[in-house]
């Protein structure tokens, strides 16, 4: 993909993601509003049912407990029973149909306090019937016994209505906390609202009465739901029932958790895919840039030995040099040396490819690691001394014999020593030290070179990465050495750590398990 095209695609994806997330958040907000409205509707329905149930319980209390013998007591029956008779006739050619309805209304006013509070009991007796009379030509149909029985049957259906007028009765005498809590719990559960709630009864001045539970006292500052509880004889509100739900949001989420969870998971999945895609494109762009630098560096690295070999071969073609055995031997050694140099560079690339494909197998054997490190450092010390530098050793280990792949560990240590030498612009000061930490064998290689930026301390182990960018580098290399070191140490189930400061130097720590 064209590197210039990646930012364009990234911007389009970002805009699309912002629009998508905005729409999802708007939808969630609308959903919350709908769920909240549904919750409110259920609450008000439950409060309406509860208010009716409390009124019924109060009336039943006076009828069945306090005034169960009200027939023997003094009752205001000034409103005498009234009877109503409704008849409707319809005729056909040979038959008359009579539809009639009888109703008797009886009102009884039962006093329940000395302050004028009373219980109004209304009895409604109803009787309905249909008579069909066959017409006789120029004659009157006789009244049969069955017809007479139907007319005078007087089989009444009884319906009773009760209304309490108790404007002066204290609220605590009309309903108690326990009864109200039981009724509300039952009605809320029937409406599908199984959550914690607080309740209180408020008077006409919207002040809290004695009928209140502890939850409402704790959460009274929250938004609450209100509904008329008791009214007077003119249907004016005397008391108001107030409910509060401290866990309303949690209840909404819990009752709709499958839908909300599915929406959230899909949103997170799309966001994750977006982040991974953007990160992948950025990484691919960076890898493309790094690989371009790598190719340029490799070209630069091959250019010098190829030029040297070209000069050497041209020299061998010269008759004066061709007849001089010492010159032939000298130029032949140069060709061989430069050829080995290019071969080593190619092998480094191939080895990294094998490591990436996990094709490298370690040949572990018991090794005296201290002797191995001493041999490597003494050999590398010759290179350091050519630059008037110093390479010191400090061995502080009691246990140093364990299984490693001697070849790869040696290469890893040489890479670290080579970096310490290359990145020391003045005379190198390199130190190699070892110590034991539990079951770990610790190797530290430190220098006083140029160091590195903090941001690069993690990236230096990436393949092809070099701190300098571009085609020209002060220090030659392919950016594969530290990546190789990390892979080899990890294959040994070890850890490699870098500590570096720009202008001060670097320290690489290798921790190898001795098991």
Coordinates of C-alpha atoms in Angstrom, one line a residue:
X1 CA 0.0 0.0 0.0
X2 CA 1.3 3.4 -0.9
X3 CA 2.6 5.2 2.2
X4 CA 0.8 8.4 1.2
X5 CA -2.5 6.5 1.0
X6 CA -2.3 5.2 4.6
X7 CA -2.9 8.6 6.3
X8 CA -5.9 9.2 4.0
X9 CA -7.5 5.8 4.8
X10 CA -6.7 6.4 8.5
X11 CA -8.5 9.8 8.5
X12 CA -11.6 8.3 6.7
X13 CA -11.7 5.4 9.2
X14 CA -11.4 7.8 12.1
X15 CA -14.2 10.0 10.9
X16 CA -16.4 6.9 10.3
X17 CA -15.6 5.6 13.7
X18 CA -16.4 9.0 15.4
X19 CA -19.8 9.1 13.5
X20 CA -20.5 5.4 14.5
X21 CA -19.7 5.9 18.1
X22 CA -21.7 9.2 18.3
X23 CA -24.7 7.4 16.8
X24 CA -24.3 4.5 19.2
X25 CA -24.1 6.9 22.2
X26 CA -27.2 8.7 21.0
X27 CA -29.0 5.4 20.6
X28 CA -28.0 4.4 24.1
X29 CA -29.2 7.7 25.4
X30 CA -32.5 7.3 23.7
X31 CA -32.8 3.7 24.9
X32 CA -32.1 4.9 28.5
X33 CA -34.8 7.5 28.2
X34 CA -37.3 4.8 26.9
X35 CA -36.3 2.4 29.6
X36 CA -36.6 5.1 32.2
X37 CA -40.1 6.1 30.9
X38 CA -41.2 2.4 31.0
X39 CA -39.9 2.2 34.6
X40 CA -41.9 5.3 35.5
X41 CA -45.0 3.9 33.9
X42 CA -44.7 0.7 35.9
X43 CA -44.1 2.6 39.1
X44 CA -47.2 4.7 38.6
X45 CA -49.3 1.7 37.7
X46 CA -48.0 0.0 40.9
X47 CA -48.7 3.1 43.0
X48 CA -52.3 3.3 41.6
X49 CA -52.9 -0.3 42.5
X50 CA -51.3 0.1 45.9
X51 CA -53.4 3.2 46.7
X52 CA -56.6 1.3 45.8
X53 CA -55.5 -1.7 47.8
X54 CA -54.7 0.4 50.9
X55 CA -58.1 2.0 50.6
X56 CA -59.8 -1.4 50.4
X57 CA -57.8 -2.7 53.3
X58 CA -58.8 0.3 55.4
X59 CA -62.5 -0.1 54.5
X60 CA -62.4 -3.8 55.3
X61 CA -60.7 -3.0 58.6
X62 CA -63.7 -0.9 59.7
X63 CA -66.3 -3.3 58.3
X64 CA -64.9 -6.6 59.4
X65 CA -63.1 -5.6 62.6
X66 CA -64.0 -2.3 64.2
X67 CA -67.7 -2.3 63.1
X68 CA -68.4 -5.9 62.5
X69 CA -71.6 -5.5 64.6
X70 CA -72.6 -2.2 63.0
X71 CA -76.2 -3.5 62.4
X72 CA -76.8 -3.3 66.2
X73 CA -75.3 0.2 66.6
X74 CA -76.7 3.5 65.7
X75 CA -76.4 4.2 62.0
X76 CA -77.4 7.3 60.1
X77 CA -79.9 6.0 57.5
X78 CA -81.6 9.2 56.7
X79 CA -81.2 8.3 53.1
X80 CA -84.0 5.8 52.7
X81 CA -83.7 3.0 50.1
X82 CA -84.8 4.1 46.6
X83 CA -86.3 1.8 44.0
X84 CA -86.0 2.3 40.3
X85 CA -87.9 0.3 37.6
X86 CA -87.0 0.5 33.9
X87 CA -89.1 -1.3 31.3
X88 CA -88.6 -1.4 27.5
X89 CA -91.2 -2.9 25.1
X90 CA -90.7 -4.1 21.6
X91 CA -93.4 -5.6 19.3
X92 CA -93.3 -7.8 16.3
X93 CA -96.2 -9.2 14.2
X94 CA -97.1 -11.9 16.7
X95 CA -95.0 -11.4 19.8
X96 CA -94.2 -8.7 22.3
X97 CA -90.9 -8.5 24.2
X98 CA -90.6 -6.8 27.6
X99 CA -87.1 -6.0 29.0
X100 CA -87.2 -4.8 32.5
X101 CA -84.6 -3.8 35.2
X102 CA -85.2 -3.2 38.8
X103 CA -82.7 -1.5 41.1
X104 CA -82.7 -0.6 44.8
X105 CA -80.1 1.7 46.2
X106 CA -79.6 1.7 50.0
X107 CA -77.1 4.1 51.6
X108 CA -75.8 3.7 55.1
X109 CA -73.5 6.2 56.8
X110 CA -71.4 4.7 59.6
X111 CA -69.6 7.2 61.9
X112 CA -66.1 6.1 62.8
X113 CA -64.9 9.1 65.0
X114 CA -66.4 11.9 67.0
X115 CA -64.9 14.5 64.6
X116 CA -67.3 13.7 61.8
X117 CA -65.3 11.0 60.0
X118 CA -67.6 8.3 58.5
X119 CA -67.8 5.3 56.3
X120 CA -70.4 5.4 53.5
X121 CA -71.7 2.0 52.6
X122 CA -73.9 1.7 49.5
X123 CA -75.8 -1.5 48.7
X124 CA -77.1 -1.8 45.1
X125 CA -79.7 -4.5 44.4
X126 CA -80.4 -5.2 40.8
X127 CA -82.8 -7.6 39.0
X128 CA -83.1 -8.0 35.3
X129 CA -85.4 -10.0 33.1
X130 CA -86.9 -10.6 29.6
X131 CA -90.5 -11.6 28.9
X132 CA -91.7 -12.7 25.5
X133 CA -95.6 -12.6 25.1
X134 CA -97.3 -14.2 22.2
X135 CA -100.1 -12.1 20.7
X136 CA -103.5 -13.6 20.0
X137 CA -105.8 -12.1 17.3
X138 CA -108.4 -9.8 18.9
X139 CA -107.7 -11.4 22.2
X140 CA -105.7 -10.9 25.4
X141 CA -103.2 -13.7 26.2
X142 CA -103.8 -15.2 29.6
X143 CA -101.2 -14.8 32.4
X144 CA -99.6 -18.2 33.0
X145 CA -98.2 -19.3 36.3
X146 CA -94.6 -19.3 34.8
X147 CA -95.0 -15.7 33.6
X148 CA -96.3 -14.6 36.9
X149 CA -93.3 -16.3 38.6
X150 CA -90.9 -14.5 36.3
X151 CA -92.4 -11.1 36.9
X152 CA -92.5 -11.5 40.7
X153 CA -89.4 -13.5 41.2
X154 CA -87.4 -10.6 42.7
X155 CA -84.1 -12.4 42.5
X156 CA -81.7 -9.5 43.2
X157 CA -78.0 -9.3 42.7
X158 CA -76.2 -7.4 45.4
X159 CA -73.2 -5.1 44.9
X160 CA -71.6 -3.1 47.7
X161 CA -69.6 0.1 47.5
X162 CA -67.6 1.6 50.3
X163 CA -66.1 5.1 50.6
X164 CA -64.3 6.4 53.6
X165 CA -64.6 10.1 54.5
X166 CA -61.9 10.6 57.1
X167 CA -60.4 14.1 56.7
X168 CA -59.8 14.4 60.5
X169 CA -58.3 10.9 61.1
X170 CA -54.5 10.9 61.7
X171 CA -52.6 9.1 58.9
X172 CA -50.9 6.6 61.3
X173 CA -54.4 5.3 62.3
X174 CA -55.4 4.8 58.7
X175 CA -52.3 2.9 57.5
X176 CA -49.1 1.5 59.1
X177 CA -45.6 1.2 57.7
X178 CA -45.6 -2.6 57.7
X179 CA -48.9 -2.9 55.7
X180 CA -47.9 -0.2 53.2
X181 CA -44.5 -1.9 52.7
X182 CA -46.1 -5.3 52.0
X183 CA -48.7 -3.8 49.6
X184 CA -46.0 -1.8 47.7
X185 CA -43.6 -4.8 47.5
X186 CA -46.3 -7.0 46.1
X187 CA -47.6 -4.6 43.5
X188 CA -44.0 -3.6 42.4
X189 CA -43.1 -7.3 41.9
X190 CA -46.2 -7.8 39.9
X191 CA -45.0 -5.0 37.6
X192 CA -41.6 -6.6 37.2
X193 CA -39.8 -4.1 39.5
X194 CA -37.9 -6.2 42.0
X195 CA -35.6 -3.5 43.4
X196 CA -35.0 -1.7 46.7
X197 CA -37.3 1.2 47.3
X198 CA -38.1 3.8 50.0
X199 CA -41.6 5.2 50.7
X200 CA -43.2 7.9 52.7
X201 CA -46.7 9.5 53.0
X202 CA -46.7 13.3 52.6
X203 CA -49.5 15.6 53.9
X204 CA -51.2 18.5 52.0
X205 CA -48.2 20.7 52.7
X206 CA -45.9 18.2 51.2
X207 CA -44.3 17.5 54.6
X208 CA -43.3 14.0 55.6
X209 CA -45.6 12.2 58.0
X210 CA -44.8 9.5 60.5
X211 CA -45.4 6.8 57.9
X212 CA -42.0 6.5 56.3
X213 CA -39.3 3.8 56.1
X214 CA -35.5 4.1 56.6
X215 CA -34.6 3.9 52.9
X216 CA -36.7 7.0 52.1
X217 CA -35.1 8.9 55.0
X218 CA -31.6 8.1 53.6
X219 CA -32.5 8.9 49.9
X220 CA -35.1 11.6 50.3
X221 CA -33.1 14.1 48.3
X222 CA -33.3 11.9 45.2
X223 CA -36.0 12.3 42.6
X224 CA -39.1 10.6 43.7
X225 CA -42.5 9.4 42.4
X226 CA -45.7 10.7 43.9
X227 CA -49.4 9.6 43.7
X228 CA -52.5 10.6 45.6
X229 CA -53.3 8.1 48.4
X230 CA -56.4 9.4 50.3
X231 CA -59.0 12.0 49.3
X232 CA -61.8 13.7 51.1
X233 CA -65.5 13.7 50.4
X234 CA -65.0 16.2 47.6
X235 CA -62.2 14.1 46.0
X236 CA -59.5 16.5 47.1
X237 CA -56.1 15.0 47.9
X238 CA -55.4 14.6 51.6
X239 CA -52.2 12.6 51.5
X240 CA -49.7 11.7 48.8
X241 CA -47.7 8.5 48.5
X242 CA -44.0 9.1 47.6
X243 CA -41.5 6.5 46.3
X244 CA -37.8 6.7 45.8
X245 CA -35.5 4.0 44.1
X246 CA -31.8 4.3 45.2
X247 CA -30.8 1.6 42.7
X248 CA -33.0 2.7 39.7
X249 CA -30.1 2.9 37.2
X250 CA -28.7 -0.4 38.3
X251 CA -32.2 -2.0 38.1
X252 CA -32.6 -0.6 34.5
X253 CA -29.3 -2.0 33.5
X254 CA -29.9 -5.4 35.2
X255 CA -33.3 -5.9 33.7
X256 CA -32.0 -5.1 30.2
X257 CA -28.5 -6.5 30.6
X258 CA -28.6 -8.9 27.6
X259 CA -29.5 -6.1 25.1
X260 CA -27.1 -3.6 26.7
X261 CA -24.3 -6.1 27.0
X262 CA -24.7 -7.1 23.3
X263 CA -24.6 -3.4 22.2
X264 CA -21.6 -2.7 24.4
X265 CA -19.7 -5.8 23.2
X266 CA -20.4 -4.9 19.5
X267 CA -19.2 -1.4 20.1
X268 CA -16.0 -2.5 21.9
X269 CA -15.4 -5.1 19.2
X270 CA -15.7 -2.5 16.4
X271 CA -13.5 -0.1 18.4
X272 CA -10.9 -2.9 18.9
X273 CA -10.9 -3.7 15.2
X274 CA -10.5 0.0 14.4
X275 CA -7.6 0.4 16.8
X276 CA -5.9 -2.8 15.6
X277 CA -6.4 -1.8 12.0
X278 CA -4.9 1.6 12.5
X279 CA -2.0 0.2 14.5
X280 CA -1.4 -2.5 11.9
X281 CA -1.3 0.1 9.1
X282 CA 1.0 2.3 11.1
X283 CA 3.3 -0.6 11.8
X284 CA 3.3 -1.7 8.2
X285 CA 4.2 1.8 7.2
X286 CA 7.0 1.8 9.8
X287 CA 8.2 -1.6 8.7
X288 CA 8.3 -0.4 5.1
X289 CA 10.4 2.5 6.1
X290 CA 12.7 0.4 8.2
X291 CA 13.1 -2.2 5.4
X292 CA 14.0 0.6 3.0
X293 CA 16.6 1.8 5.5
X294 CA 17.8 -1.8 5.8
X295 CA 18.2 -2.2 2.1
X296 CA 20.1 1.1 1.9
X297 CA 22.3 0.0 4.7
X298 CA 23.0 -3.4 3.2
X299 CA 23.8 -1.8 -0.1
X300 CA 26.2 0.5 1.7
X301 CA 27.7 -2.5 3.6
X302 CA 28.2 -4.5 0.4
X303 CA 29.5 -1.5 -1.6
X304 CA 32.8 -1.3 0.3
X305 CA 33.8 -5.0 0.1
X306 CA 32.7 -5.2 -3.5
X307 CA 34.8 -2.2 -4.4
X308 CA 37.7 -3.7 -2.5
X309 CA 37.4 -7.0 -4.3
X310 CA 37.2 -5.2 -7.6
X311 CA 40.4 -3.3 -6.9
X312 CA 42.1 -6.5 -5.7
X313 CA 41.1 -8.5 -8.8
X314 CA 42.2 -5.6 -11.1
X315 CA 45.5 -5.6 -9.3
X316 CA 45.9 -9.3 -9.8
X317 CA 45.3 -8.8 -13.5
X318 CA 48.4 -6.5 -13.6
X319 CA 51.4 -8.3 -15.0
X320 CA 53.8 -6.8 -12.4
X321 CA 51.7 -8.0 -9.5
X322 CA 50.8 -11.3 -11.1
X323 CA 54.5 -12.2 -11.3
X324 CA 55.1 -11.3 -7.6
X325 CA 54.0 -14.2 -5.4
X326 CA 53.9 -12.0 -2.2
X327 CA 51.6 -9.5 -3.9
X328 CA 49.3 -12.2 -5.3
X329 CA 49.1 -13.7 -1.8
X330 CA 48.3 -10.3 -0.3
X331 CA 45.6 -9.4 -2.7
X332 CA 44.1 -13.0 -2.5
X333 CA 43.9 -12.6 1.3
X334 CA 42.1 -9.3 0.9
X335 CA 39.5 -10.9 -1.5
X336 CA 39.0 -13.8 0.9
X337 CA 38.6 -11.4 3.9
X338 CA 36.0 -9.3 2.1
X339 CA 34.2 -12.3 0.8
X340 CA 33.9 -13.7 4.4
X341 CA 32.7 -10.3 5.5
X342 CA 29.8 -10.4 3.0
X343 CA 29.1 -14.0 3.8
X344 CA 28.8 -13.1 7.5
X345 CA 26.3 -10.3 6.7
X346 CA 24.2 -12.7 4.6
X347 CA 24.3 -15.3 7.4
X348 CA 23.1 -12.8 9.9
X349 CA 20.0 -12.0 7.8
X350 CA 19.3 -15.7 7.2
X351 CA 19.7 -16.6 10.9
X352 CA 17.2 -13.9 11.8
X353 CA 14.8 -15.3 9.2
X354 CA 15.1 -18.7 10.8
X355 CA 14.6 -17.3 14.2
X356 CA 11.4 -15.5 13.0
X357 CA 10.1 -18.8 11.6
X358 CA 11.1 -20.7 14.8
X359 CA 13.4 -23.0 12.8
X360 CA 16.5 -22.5 15.0
X361 CA 17.0 -25.4 17.4
X362 CA 19.2 -25.1 20.4
X363 CA 21.9 -27.7 21.2
X364 CA 22.0 -27.4 25.0
X365 CA 24.9 -28.9 26.9
X366 CA 26.6 -28.4 30.3
X367 CA 29.0 -25.5 29.9
X368 CA 31.3 -23.6 32.1
X369 CA 29.7 -20.2 31.3
X370 CA 32.3 -18.2 33.2
X371 CA 35.2 -19.7 31.2
X372 CA 33.2 -19.1 28.0
X373 CA 32.7 -15.4 28.9
X374 CA 36.3 -15.0 29.9
X375 CA 37.5 -16.5 26.6
X376 CA 35.2 -14.2 24.6
X377 CA 36.1 -11.0 26.5
X378 CA 39.8 -11.7 26.3
X379 CA 39.6 -12.2 22.5
X380 CA 37.4 -9.1 22.0
X381 CA 39.8 -7.1 24.2
X382 CA 42.3 -7.1 21.4
X383 CA 39.9 -5.1 19.2
X384 CA 39.2 -2.7 22.1
X385 CA 42.9 -2.1 22.8
X386 CA 43.5 -1.2 19.2
X387 CA 41.4 1.9 20.0
X388 CA 43.3 2.5 23.2
X389 CA 40.3 1.4 25.2
X390 CA 39.8 -0.9 28.1
X391 CA 37.7 -4.0 28.7
X392 CA 37.5 -5.1 32.4
X393 CA 36.0 -8.3 33.8
X394 CA 34.4 -8.9 37.2
X395 CA 33.2 -12.4 38.0
X396 CA 31.2 -12.8 41.2
X397 CA 29.5 -16.2 40.7
X398 CA 29.7 -19.4 42.7
X399 CA 27.5 -21.3 40.2
X400 CA 28.4 -21.1 36.6
X401 CA 28.0 -24.5 35.1
X402 CA 24.6 -25.1 33.4
X403 CA 23.1 -26.0 30.1
X404 CA 23.3 -23.4 27.2
X405 CA 23.8 -23.4 23.4
X406 CA 27.4 -22.3 23.4
X407 CA 27.4 -21.2 19.8
X408 CA 24.4 -18.9 20.0
X409 CA 25.2 -17.5 23.4
X410 CA 28.7 -16.7 22.2
X411 CA 27.3 -14.9 19.2
X412 CA 24.9 -12.9 21.4
X413 CA 27.7 -11.8 23.7
X414 CA 29.9 -10.8 20.8
X415 CA 27.1 -8.7 19.3
X416 CA 26.7 -6.8 22.7
X417 CA 30.4 -6.3 22.9
X418 CA 30.6 -5.1 19.3
X419 CA 27.8 -2.6 20.0
X420 CA 29.5 -1.3 23.1
X421 CA 32.7 -0.8 21.0
X422 CA 31.0 0.7 17.9
X423 CA 28.8 3.2 19.9
X424 CA 31.8 4.5 21.9
X425 CA 33.1 7.4 19.9
X426 CA 36.1 7.9 22.1
X427 CA 38.4 5.2 23.6
X428 CA 35.9 2.5 24.7
X429 CA 35.4 1.7 28.4
X430 CA 33.6 -1.6 28.6
X431 CA 32.9 -3.7 31.6
X432 CA 31.7 -7.3 31.8
X433 CA 30.4 -8.6 35.1
X434 CA 28.6 -11.7 36.3
X435 CA 26.7 -12.6 39.5
X436 CA 24.1 -15.1 40.8
X437 CA 20.6 -14.2 41.8
X438 CA 18.8 -17.3 43.1
X439 CA 18.5 -19.6 40.1
X440 CA 19.5 -16.9 37.6
X441 CA 22.9 -16.3 36.1
X442 CA 23.3 -12.6 35.4
X443 CA 25.6 -11.2 32.8
X444 CA 26.1 -7.4 32.5
X445 CA 27.9 -5.6 29.7
X446 CA 28.2 -1.8 30.2
X447 CA 29.9 1.0 28.3
X448 CA 30.3 4.8 28.5
X449 CA 29.3 5.4 24.9
X450 CA 26.7 7.7 23.3
X451 CA 23.8 5.9 25.0
X452 CA 20.3 6.3 23.5
X453 CA 17.0 8.1 23.8
X454 CA 14.5 6.8 26.4
X455 CA 11.9 6.2 23.7
X456 CA 14.2 3.9 21.8
X457 CA 15.1 1.6 24.7
X458 CA 12.2 -0.7 23.8
X459 CA 12.4 -0.4 20.0
X460 CA 16.1 -1.3 19.8
X461 CA 15.2 -5.0 19.9
X462 CA 13.0 -4.7 16.8
X463 CA 14.3 -6.2 13.6
X464 CA 16.0 -3.7 11.3
X465 CA 15.7 -0.9 13.8
X466 CA 18.5 1.6 14.2
X467 CA 18.4 4.8 16.2
X468 CA 19.8 6.8 13.3
X469 CA 17.5 7.1 10.2
X470 CA 18.3 7.7 6.6
X471 CA 20.9 6.3 4.3
X472 CA 24.0 7.6 6.0
X473 CA 25.0 6.3 9.4
X474 CA 28.0 7.1 11.6
X475 CA 28.0 3.4 12.7
X476 CA 27.6 0.6 10.2
X477 CA 25.3 -2.3 10.7
X478 CA 22.0 -3.9 9.6
X479 CA 20.0 -3.4 12.8
X480 CA 19.8 -7.2 13.4
X481 CA 22.3 -7.7 16.3
X482 CA 20.1 -6.8 19.2
X483 CA 17.0 -8.5 17.7
X484 CA 19.2 -11.7 17.4
X485 CA 20.3 -11.3 21.0
X486 CA 16.8 -11.0 22.3
X487 CA 15.6 -14.1 20.3
X488 CA 18.4 -16.2 21.5
X489 CA 18.0 -15.2 25.2
X490 CA 14.3 -15.9 25.0
X491 CA 14.9 -19.3 23.5
X492 CA 17.0 -20.0 26.6
X493 CA 13.9 -18.9 28.6
X494 CA 15.9 -15.9 29.8
X495 CA 15.4 -12.1 29.9
X496 CA 17.4 -9.3 28.4
X497 CA 17.1 -5.7 29.9
X498 CA 18.6 -2.5 28.7
X499 CA 19.4 0.6 30.8
X500 CA 20.7 3.6 28.8
X501 CA 21.0 7.3 29.1
X502 CA 21.8 9.6 26.2
X503 CA 25.5 10.8 26.5
X504 CA 26.2 8.7 29.5
X505 CA 26.3 5.1 28.2
X506 CA 24.4 1.8 28.1
X507 CA 24.1 -1.3 30.2
X508 CA 22.7 -4.6 28.9
X509 CA 21.7 -7.3 31.4
X510 CA 21.1 -10.9 30.4
X511 CA 19.4 -13.2 32.9
X512 CA 19.7 -16.9 32.1
X513 CA 18.0 -19.7 34.2
X514 CA 20.3 -22.3 35.6
X515 CA 17.8 -25.1 35.4

